[in-house]
PDB file of N, CA and C in Angstrom:
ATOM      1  N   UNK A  20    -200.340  47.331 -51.342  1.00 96.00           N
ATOM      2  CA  UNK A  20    -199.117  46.625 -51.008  1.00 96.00           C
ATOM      3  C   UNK A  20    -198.705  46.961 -49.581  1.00 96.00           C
ATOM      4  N   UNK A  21    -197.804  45.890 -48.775  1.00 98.00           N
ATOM      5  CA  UNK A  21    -197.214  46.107 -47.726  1.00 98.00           C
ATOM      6  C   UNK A  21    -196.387  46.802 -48.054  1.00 98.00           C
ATOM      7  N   UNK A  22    -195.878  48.430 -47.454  1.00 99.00           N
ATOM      8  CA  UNK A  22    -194.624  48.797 -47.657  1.00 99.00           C
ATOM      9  C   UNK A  22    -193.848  48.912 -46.453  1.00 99.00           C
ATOM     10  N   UNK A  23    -192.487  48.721 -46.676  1.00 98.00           N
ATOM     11  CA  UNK A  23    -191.402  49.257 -45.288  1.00 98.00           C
ATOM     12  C   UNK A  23    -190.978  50.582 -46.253  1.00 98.00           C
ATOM     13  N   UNK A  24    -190.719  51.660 -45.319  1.00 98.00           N
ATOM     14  CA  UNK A  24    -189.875  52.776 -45.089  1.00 98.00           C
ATOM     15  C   UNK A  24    -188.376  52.709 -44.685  1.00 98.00           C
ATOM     16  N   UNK A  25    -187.494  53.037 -45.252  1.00 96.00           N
ATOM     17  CA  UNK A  25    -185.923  52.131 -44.842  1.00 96.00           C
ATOM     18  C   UNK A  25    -185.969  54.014 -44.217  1.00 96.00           C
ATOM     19  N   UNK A  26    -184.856  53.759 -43.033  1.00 93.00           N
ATOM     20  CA  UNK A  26    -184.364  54.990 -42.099  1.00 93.00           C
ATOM     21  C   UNK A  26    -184.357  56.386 -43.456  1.00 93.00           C
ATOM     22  N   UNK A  27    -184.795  57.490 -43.428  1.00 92.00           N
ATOM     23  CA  UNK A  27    -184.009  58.341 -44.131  1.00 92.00           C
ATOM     24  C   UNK A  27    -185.011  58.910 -45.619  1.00 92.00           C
ATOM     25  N   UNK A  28    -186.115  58.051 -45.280  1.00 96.00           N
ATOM     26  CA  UNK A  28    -186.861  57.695 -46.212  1.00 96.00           C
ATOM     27  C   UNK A  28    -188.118  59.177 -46.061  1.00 96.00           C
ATOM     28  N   UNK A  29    -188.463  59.716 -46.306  1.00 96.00           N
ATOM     29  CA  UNK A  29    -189.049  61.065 -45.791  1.00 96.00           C
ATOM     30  C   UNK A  29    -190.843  60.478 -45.613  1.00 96.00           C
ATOM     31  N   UNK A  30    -191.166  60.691 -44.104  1.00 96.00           N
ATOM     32  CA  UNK A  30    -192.144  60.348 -43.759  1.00 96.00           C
ATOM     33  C   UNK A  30    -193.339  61.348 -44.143  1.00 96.00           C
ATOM     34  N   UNK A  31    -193.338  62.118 -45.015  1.00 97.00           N
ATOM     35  CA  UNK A  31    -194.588  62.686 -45.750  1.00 97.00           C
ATOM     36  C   UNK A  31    -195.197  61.909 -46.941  1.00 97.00           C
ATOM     37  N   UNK A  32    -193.958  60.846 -47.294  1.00 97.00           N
ATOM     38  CA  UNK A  32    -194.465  60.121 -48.620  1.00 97.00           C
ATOM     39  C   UNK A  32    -195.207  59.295 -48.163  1.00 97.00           C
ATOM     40  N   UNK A  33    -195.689  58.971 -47.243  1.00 95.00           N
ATOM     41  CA  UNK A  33    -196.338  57.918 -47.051  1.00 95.00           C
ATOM     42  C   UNK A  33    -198.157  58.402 -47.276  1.00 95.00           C
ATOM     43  N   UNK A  34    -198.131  59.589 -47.371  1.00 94.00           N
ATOM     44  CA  UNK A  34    -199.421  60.500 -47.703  1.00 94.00           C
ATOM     45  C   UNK A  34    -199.959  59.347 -48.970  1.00 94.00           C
ATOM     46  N   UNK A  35    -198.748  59.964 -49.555  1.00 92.00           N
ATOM     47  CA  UNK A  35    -198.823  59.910 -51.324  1.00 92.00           C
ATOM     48  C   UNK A  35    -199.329  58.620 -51.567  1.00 92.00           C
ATOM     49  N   UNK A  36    -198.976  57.281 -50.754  1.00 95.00           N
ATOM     50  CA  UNK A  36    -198.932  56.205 -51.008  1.00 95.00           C
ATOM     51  C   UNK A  36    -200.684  55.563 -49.692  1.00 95.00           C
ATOM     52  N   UNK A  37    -201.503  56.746 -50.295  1.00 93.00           N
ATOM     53  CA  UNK A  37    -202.542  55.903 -49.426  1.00 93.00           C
ATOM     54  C   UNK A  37    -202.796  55.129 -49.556  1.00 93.00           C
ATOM     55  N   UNK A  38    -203.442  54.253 -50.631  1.00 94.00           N
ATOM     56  CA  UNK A  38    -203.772  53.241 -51.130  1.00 94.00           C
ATOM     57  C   UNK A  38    -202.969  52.081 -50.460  1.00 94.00           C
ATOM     58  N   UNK A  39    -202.024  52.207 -49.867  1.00 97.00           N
ATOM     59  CA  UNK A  39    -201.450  50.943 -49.528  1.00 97.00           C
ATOM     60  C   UNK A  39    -201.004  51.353 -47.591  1.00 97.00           C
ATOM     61  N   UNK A  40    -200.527  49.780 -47.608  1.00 98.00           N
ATOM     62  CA  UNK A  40    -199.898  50.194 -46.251  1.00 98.00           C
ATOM     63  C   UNK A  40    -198.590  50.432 -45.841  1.00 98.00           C
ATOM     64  N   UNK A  41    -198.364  51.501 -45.179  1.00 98.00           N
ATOM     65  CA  UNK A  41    -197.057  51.777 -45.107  1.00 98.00           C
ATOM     66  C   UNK A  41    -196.596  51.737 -43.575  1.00 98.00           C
ATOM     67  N   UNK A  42    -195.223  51.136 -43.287  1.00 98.00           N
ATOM     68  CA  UNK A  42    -194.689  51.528 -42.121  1.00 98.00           C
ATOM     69  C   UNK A  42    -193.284  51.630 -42.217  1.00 98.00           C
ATOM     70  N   UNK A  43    -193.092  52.420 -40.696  1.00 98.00           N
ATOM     71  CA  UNK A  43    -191.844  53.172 -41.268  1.00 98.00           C
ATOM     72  C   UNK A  43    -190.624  52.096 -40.410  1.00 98.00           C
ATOM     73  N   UNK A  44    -189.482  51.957 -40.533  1.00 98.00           N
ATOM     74  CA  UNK A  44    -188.663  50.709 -39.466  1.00 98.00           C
ATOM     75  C   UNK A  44    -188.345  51.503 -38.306  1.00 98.00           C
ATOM     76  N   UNK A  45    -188.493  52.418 -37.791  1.00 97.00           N
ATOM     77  CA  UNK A  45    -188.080  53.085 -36.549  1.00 97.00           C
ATOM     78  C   UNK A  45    -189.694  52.186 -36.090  1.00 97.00           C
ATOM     79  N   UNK A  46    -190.612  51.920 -36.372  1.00 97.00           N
ATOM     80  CA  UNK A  46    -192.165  52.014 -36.049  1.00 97.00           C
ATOM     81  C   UNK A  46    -192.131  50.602 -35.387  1.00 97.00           C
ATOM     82  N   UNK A  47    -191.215  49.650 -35.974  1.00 98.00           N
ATOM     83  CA  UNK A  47    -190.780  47.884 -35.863  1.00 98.00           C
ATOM     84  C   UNK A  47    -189.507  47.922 -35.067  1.00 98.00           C
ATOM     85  N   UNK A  48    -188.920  48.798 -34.640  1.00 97.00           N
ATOM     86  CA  UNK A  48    -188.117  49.306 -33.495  1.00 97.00           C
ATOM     87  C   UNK A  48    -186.490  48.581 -34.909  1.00 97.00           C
ATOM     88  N   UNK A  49    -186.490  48.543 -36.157  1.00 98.00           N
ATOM     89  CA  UNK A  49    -185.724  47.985 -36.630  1.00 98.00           C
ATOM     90  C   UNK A  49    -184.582  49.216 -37.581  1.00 98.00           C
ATOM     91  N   UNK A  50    -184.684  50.740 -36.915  1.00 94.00           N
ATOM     92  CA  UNK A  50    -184.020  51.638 -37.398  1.00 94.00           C
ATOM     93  C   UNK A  50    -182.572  51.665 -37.213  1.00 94.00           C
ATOM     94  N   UNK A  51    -182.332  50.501 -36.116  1.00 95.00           N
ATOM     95  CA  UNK A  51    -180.492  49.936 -35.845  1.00 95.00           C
ATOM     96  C   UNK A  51    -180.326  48.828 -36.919  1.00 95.00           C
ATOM     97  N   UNK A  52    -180.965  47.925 -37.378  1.00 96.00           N
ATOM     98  CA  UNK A  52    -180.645  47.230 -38.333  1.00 96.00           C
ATOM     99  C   UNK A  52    -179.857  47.695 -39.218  1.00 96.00           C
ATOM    100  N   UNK A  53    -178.834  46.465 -39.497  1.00 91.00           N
ATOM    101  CA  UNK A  53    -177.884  46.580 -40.809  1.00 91.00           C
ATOM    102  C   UNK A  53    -178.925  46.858 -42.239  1.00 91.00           C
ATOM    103  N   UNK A  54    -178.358  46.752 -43.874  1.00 90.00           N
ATOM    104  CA  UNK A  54    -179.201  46.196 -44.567  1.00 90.00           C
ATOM    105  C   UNK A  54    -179.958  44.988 -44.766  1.00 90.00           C
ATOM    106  N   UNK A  55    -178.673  44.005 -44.914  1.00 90.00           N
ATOM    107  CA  UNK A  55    -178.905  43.021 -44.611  1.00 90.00           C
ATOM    108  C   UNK A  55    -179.690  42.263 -43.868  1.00 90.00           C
ATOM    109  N   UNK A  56    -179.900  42.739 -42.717  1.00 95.00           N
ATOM    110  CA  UNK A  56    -180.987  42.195 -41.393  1.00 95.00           C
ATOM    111  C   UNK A  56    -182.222  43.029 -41.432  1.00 95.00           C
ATOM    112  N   UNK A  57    -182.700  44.436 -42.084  1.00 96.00           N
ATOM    113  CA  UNK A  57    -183.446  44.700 -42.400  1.00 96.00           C
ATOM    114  C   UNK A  57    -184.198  44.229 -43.201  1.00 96.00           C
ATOM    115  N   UNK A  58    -183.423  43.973 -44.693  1.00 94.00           N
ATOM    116  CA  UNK A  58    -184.268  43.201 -45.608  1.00 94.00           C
ATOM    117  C   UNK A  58    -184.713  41.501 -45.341  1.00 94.00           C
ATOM    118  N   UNK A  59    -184.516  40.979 -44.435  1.00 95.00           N
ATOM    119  CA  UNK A  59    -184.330  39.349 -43.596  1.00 95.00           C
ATOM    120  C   UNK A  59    -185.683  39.811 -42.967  1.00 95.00           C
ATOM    121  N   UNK A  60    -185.693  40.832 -42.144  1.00 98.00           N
ATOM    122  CA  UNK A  60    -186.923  41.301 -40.815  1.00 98.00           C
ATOM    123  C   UNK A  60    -188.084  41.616 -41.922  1.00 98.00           C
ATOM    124  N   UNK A  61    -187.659  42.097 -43.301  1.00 98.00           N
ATOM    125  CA  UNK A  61    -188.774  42.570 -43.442  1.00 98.00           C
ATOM    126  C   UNK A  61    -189.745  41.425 -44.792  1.00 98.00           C
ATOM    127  N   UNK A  62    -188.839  40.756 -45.228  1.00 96.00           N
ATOM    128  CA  UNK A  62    -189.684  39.892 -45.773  1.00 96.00           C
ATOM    129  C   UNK A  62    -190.352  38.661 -45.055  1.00 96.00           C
ATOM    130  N   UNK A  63    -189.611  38.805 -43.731  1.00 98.00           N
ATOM    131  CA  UNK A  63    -190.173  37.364 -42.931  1.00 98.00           C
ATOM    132  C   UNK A  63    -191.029  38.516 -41.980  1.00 98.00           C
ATOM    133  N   UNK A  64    -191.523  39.437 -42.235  1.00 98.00           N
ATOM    134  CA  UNK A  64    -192.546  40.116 -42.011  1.00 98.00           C
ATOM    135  C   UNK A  64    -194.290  40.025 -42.936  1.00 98.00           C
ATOM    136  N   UNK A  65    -193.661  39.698 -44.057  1.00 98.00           N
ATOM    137  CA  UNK A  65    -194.403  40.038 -45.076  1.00 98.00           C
ATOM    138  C   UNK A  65    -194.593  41.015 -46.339  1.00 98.00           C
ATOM    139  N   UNK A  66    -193.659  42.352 -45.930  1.00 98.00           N
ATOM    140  CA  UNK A  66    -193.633  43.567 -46.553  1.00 98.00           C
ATOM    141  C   UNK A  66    -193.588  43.083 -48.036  1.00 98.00           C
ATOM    142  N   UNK A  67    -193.748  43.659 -48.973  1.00 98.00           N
ATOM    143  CA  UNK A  67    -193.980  43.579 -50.192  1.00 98.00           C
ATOM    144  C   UNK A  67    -192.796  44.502 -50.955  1.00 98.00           C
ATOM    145  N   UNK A  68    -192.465  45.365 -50.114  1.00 98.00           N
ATOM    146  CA  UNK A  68    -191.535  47.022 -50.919  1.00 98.00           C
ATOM    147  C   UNK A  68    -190.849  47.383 -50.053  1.00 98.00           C
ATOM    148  N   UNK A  69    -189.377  47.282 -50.375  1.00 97.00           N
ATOM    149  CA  UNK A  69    -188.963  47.988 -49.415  1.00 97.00           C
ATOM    150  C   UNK A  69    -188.507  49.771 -49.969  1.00 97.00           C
ATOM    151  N   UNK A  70    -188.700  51.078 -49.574  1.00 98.00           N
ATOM    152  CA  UNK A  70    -188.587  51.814 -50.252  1.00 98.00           C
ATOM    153  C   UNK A  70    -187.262  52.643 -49.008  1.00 98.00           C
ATOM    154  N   UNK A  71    -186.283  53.283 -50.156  1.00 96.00           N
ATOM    155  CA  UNK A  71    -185.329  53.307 -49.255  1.00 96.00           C
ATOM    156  C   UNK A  71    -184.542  54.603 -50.225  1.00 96.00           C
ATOM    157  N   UNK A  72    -183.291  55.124 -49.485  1.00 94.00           N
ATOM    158  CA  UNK A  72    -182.550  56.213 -50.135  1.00 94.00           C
ATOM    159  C   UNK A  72    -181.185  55.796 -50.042  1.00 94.00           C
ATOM    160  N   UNK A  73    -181.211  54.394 -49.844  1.00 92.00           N
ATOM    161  CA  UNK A  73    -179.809  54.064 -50.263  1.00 92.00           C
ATOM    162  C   UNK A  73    -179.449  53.564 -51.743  1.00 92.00           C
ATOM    163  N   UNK A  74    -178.760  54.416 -52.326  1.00 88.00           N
ATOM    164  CA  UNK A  74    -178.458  54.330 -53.982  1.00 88.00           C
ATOM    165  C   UNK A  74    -177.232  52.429 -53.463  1.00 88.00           C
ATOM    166  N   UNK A  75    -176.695  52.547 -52.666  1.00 83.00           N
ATOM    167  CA  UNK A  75    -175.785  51.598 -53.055  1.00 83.00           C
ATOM    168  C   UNK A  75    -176.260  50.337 -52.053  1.00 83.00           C
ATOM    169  N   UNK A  76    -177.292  50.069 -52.127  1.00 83.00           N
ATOM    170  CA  UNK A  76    -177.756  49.062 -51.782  1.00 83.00           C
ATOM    171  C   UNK A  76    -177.316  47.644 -52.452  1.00 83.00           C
ATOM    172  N   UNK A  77    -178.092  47.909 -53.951  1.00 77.00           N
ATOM    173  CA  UNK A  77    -177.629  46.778 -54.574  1.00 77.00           C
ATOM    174  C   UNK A  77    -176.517  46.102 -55.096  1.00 77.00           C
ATOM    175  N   UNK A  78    -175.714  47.173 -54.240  1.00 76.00           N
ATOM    176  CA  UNK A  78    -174.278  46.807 -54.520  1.00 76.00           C
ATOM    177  C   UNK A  78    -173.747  46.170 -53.193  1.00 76.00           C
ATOM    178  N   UNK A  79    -173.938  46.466 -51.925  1.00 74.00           N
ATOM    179  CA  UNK A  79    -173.753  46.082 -51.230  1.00 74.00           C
ATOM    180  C   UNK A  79    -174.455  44.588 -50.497  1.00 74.00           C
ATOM    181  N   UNK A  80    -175.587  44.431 -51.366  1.00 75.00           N
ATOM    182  CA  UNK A  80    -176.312  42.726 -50.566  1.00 75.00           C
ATOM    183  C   UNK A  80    -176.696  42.433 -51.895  1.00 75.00           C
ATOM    184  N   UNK A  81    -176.640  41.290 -51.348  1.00 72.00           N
ATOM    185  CA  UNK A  81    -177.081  40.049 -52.721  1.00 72.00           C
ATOM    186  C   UNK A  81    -178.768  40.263 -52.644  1.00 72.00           C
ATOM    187  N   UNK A  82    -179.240  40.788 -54.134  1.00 74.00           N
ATOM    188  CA  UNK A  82    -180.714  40.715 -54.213  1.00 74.00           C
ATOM    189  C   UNK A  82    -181.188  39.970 -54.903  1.00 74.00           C
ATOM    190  N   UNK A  83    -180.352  38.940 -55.189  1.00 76.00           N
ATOM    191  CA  UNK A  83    -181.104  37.879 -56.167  1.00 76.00           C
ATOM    192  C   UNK A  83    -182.063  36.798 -55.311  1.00 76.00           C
ATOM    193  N   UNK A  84    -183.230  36.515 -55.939  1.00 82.00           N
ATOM    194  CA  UNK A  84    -184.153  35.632 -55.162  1.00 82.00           C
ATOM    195  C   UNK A  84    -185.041  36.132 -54.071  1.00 82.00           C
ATOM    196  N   UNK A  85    -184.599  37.416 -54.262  1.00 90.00           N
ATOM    197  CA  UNK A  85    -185.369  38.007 -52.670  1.00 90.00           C
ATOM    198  C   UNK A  85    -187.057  38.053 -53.390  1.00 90.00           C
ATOM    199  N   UNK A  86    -187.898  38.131 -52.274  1.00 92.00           N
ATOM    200  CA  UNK A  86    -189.466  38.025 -52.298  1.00 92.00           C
ATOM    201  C   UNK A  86    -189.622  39.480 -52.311  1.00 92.00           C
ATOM    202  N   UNK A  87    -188.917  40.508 -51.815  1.00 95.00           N
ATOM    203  CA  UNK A  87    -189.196  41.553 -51.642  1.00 95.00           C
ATOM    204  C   UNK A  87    -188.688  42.871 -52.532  1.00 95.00           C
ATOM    205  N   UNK A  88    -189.767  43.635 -53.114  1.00 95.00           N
ATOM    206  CA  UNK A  88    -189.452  44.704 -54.147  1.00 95.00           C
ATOM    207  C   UNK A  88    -188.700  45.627 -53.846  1.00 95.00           C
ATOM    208  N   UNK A  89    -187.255  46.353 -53.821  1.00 95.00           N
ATOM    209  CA  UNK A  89    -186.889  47.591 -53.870  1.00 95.00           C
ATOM    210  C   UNK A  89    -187.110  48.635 -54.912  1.00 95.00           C
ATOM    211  N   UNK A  90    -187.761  49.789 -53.800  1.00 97.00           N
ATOM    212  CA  UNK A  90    -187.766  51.147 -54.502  1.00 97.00           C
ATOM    213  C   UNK A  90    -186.435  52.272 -53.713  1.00 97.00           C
ATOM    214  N   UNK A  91    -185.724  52.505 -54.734  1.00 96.00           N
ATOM    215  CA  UNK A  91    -184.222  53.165 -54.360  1.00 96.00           C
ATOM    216  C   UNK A  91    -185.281  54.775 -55.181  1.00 96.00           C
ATOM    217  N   UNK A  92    -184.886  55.974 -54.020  1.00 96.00           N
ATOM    218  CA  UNK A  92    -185.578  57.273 -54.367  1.00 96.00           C
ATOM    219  C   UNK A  92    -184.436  58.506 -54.705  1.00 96.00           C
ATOM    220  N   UNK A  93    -184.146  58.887 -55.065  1.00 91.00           N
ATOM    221  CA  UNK A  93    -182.684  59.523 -55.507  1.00 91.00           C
ATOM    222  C   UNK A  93    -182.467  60.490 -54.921  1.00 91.00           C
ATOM    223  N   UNK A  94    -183.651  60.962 -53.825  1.00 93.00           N
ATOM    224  CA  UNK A  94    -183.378  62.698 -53.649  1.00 93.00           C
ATOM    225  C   UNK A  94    -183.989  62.119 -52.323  1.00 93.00           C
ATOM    226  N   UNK A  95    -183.655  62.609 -51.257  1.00 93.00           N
ATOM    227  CA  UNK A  95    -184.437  62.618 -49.690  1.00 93.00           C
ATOM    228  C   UNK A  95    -184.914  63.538 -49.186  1.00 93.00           C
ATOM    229  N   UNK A  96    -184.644  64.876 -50.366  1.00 95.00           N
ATOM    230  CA  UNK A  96    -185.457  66.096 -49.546  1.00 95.00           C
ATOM    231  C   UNK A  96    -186.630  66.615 -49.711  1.00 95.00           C
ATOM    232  N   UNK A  97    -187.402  66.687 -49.199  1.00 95.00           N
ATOM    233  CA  UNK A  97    -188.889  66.187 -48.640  1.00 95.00           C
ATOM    234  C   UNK A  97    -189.378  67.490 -49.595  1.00 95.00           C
ATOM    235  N   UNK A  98    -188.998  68.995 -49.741  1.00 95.00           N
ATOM    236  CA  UNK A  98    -189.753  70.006 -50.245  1.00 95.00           C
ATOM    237  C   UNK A  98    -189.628  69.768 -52.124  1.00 95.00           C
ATOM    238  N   UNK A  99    -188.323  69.298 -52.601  1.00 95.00           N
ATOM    239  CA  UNK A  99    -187.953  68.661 -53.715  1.00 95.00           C
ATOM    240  C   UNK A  99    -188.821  67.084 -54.386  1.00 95.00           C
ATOM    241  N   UNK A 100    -188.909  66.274 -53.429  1.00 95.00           N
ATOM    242  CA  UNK A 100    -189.584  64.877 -53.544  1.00 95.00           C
ATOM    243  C   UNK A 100    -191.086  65.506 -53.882  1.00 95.00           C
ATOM    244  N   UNK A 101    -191.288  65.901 -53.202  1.00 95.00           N
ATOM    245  CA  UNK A 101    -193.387  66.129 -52.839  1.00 95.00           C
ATOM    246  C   UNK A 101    -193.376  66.623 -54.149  1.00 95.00           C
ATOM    247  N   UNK A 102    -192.559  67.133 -55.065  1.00 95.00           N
ATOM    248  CA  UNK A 102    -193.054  67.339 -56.530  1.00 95.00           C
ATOM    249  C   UNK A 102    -192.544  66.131 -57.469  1.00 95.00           C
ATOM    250  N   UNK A 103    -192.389  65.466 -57.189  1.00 96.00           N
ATOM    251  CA  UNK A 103    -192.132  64.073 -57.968  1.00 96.00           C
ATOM    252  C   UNK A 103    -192.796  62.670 -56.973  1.00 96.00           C
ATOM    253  N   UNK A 104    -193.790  63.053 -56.398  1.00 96.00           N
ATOM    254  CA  UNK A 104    -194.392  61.913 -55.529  1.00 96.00           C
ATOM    255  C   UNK A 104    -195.378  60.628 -56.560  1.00 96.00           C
ATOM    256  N   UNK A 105    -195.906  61.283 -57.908  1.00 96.00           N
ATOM    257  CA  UNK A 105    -196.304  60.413 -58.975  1.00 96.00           C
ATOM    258  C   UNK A 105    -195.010  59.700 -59.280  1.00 96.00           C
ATOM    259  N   UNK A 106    -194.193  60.010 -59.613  1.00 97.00           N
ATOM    260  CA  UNK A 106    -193.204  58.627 -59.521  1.00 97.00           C
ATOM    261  C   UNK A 106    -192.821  57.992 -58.946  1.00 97.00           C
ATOM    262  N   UNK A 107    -192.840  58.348 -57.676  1.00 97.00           N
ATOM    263  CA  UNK A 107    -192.515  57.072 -56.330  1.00 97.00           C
ATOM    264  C   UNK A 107    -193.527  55.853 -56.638  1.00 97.00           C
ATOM    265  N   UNK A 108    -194.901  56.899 -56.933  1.00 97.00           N
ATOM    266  CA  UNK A 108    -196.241  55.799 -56.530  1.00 97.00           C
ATOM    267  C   UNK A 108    -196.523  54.649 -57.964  1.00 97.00           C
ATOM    268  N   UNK A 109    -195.923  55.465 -59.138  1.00 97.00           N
ATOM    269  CA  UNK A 109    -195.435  54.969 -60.228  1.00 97.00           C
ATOM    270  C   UNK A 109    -194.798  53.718 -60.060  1.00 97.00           C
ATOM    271  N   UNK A 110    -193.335  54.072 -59.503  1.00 98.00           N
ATOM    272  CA  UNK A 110    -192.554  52.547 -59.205  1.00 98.00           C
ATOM    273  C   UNK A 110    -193.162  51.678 -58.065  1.00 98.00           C
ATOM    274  N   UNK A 111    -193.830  52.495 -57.107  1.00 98.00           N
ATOM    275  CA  UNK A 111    -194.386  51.304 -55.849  1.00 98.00           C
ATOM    276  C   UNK A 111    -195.594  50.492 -56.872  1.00 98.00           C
ATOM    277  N   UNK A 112    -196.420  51.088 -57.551  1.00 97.00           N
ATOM    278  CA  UNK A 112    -197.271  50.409 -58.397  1.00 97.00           C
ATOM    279  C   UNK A 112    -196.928  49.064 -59.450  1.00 97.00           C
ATOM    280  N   UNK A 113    -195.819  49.495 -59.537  1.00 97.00           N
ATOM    281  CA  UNK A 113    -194.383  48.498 -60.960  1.00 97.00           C
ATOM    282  C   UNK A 113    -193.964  47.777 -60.346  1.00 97.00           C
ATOM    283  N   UNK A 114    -194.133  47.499 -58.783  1.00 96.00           N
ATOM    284  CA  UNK A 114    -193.205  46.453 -58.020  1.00 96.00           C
ATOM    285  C   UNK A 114    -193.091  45.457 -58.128  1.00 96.00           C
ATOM    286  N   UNK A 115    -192.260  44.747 -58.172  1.00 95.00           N
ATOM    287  CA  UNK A 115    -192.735  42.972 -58.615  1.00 95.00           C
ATOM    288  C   UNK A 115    -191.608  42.106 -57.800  1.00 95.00           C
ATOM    289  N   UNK A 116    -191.948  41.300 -57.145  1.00 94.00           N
ATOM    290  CA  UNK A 116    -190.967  40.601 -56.371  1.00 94.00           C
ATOM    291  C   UNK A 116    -189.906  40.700 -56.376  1.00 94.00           C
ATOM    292  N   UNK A 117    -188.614  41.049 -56.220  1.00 91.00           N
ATOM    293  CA  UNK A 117    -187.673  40.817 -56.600  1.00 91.00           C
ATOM    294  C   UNK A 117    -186.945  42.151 -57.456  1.00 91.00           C
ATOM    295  N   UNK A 118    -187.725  42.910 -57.847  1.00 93.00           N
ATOM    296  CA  UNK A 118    -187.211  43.799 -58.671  1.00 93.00           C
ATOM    297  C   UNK A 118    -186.647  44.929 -57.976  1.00 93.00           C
ATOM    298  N   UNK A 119    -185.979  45.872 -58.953  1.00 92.00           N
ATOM    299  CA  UNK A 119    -184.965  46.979 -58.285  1.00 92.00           C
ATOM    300  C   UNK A 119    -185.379  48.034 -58.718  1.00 92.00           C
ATOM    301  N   UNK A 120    -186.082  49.407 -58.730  1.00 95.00           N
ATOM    302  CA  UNK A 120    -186.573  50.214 -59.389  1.00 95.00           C
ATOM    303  C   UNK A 120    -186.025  51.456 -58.634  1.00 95.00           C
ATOM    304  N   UNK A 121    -185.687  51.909 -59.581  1.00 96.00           N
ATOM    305  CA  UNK A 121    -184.420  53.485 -59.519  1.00 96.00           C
ATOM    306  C   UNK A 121    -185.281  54.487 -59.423  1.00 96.00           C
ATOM    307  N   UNK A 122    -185.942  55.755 -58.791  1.00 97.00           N
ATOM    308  CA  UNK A 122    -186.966  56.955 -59.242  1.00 97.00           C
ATOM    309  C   UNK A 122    -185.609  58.231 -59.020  1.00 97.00           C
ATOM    310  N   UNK A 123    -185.308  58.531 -60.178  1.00 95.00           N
ATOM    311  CA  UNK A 123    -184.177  59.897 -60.204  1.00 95.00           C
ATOM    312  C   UNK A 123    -184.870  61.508 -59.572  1.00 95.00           C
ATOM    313  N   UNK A 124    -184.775  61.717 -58.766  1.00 94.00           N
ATOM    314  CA  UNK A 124    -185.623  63.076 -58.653  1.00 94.00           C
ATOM    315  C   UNK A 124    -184.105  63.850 -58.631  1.00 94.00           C
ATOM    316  N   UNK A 125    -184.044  65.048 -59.097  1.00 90.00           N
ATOM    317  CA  UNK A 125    -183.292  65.963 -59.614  1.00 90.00           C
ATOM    318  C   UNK A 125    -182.884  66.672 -58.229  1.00 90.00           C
ATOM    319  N   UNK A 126    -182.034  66.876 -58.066  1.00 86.00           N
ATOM    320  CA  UNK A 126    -181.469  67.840 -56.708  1.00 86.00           C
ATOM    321  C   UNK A 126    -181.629  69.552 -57.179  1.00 86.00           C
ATOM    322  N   UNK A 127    -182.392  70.510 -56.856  1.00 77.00           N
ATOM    323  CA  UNK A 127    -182.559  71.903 -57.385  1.00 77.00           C
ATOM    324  C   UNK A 127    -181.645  72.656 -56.338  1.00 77.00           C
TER     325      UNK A 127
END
């Protein structure tokens, strides 16, 4: 799958996610983007996933009809995540157009 990296998003996961392609939006110079204009840039990009650490996303933009999969990651800290990286790759695997997929990683 095409993936975007939304700002905040911890750039070691992208290890985890070899199998596919990943880029990060600082990389598309699009790390000033709103949500809104992010998710616009990135499906008229092509991206397939957008994977991101904003819990209140789907509260804040209309995701109905969108072409593009959100993965919302619950925890951003990179030494905590890297032990729950099978579930990121879990939900990036589950993606399906349009869908919203929650991965809870536990704050220790």
């Amino acid at each position: 799958m095409f993936i975007l990296f939304d700002n905040g998003t911890p750039s070691p996961l992208r290890h985890a996610l070899k199998n596919h392609v990943v880029v990060e939006a600082i990389e598309r110079g699009w790390d000033r983007l709103g949500n809104g204009e992010l998710i616009a840039a990135a499906e008229a990009a092509g991206f397939e996933v957008l994977v991101t650490t904003d819990k209140n996303m789907r509260y804040q933009q209309n995701l109905k009809h969108r072409r593009i999969a959100f993965v919302v990651i619950g925890n951003q800290q990179w030494p905590i995540l890297r032990r729950y990286v099978h579930k990121v790759l879990a939900a990036v695997n589950a993606a399906t157009p349009g869908s919203f997929l929650e991965v809870e990683i536990p704050y220790e």
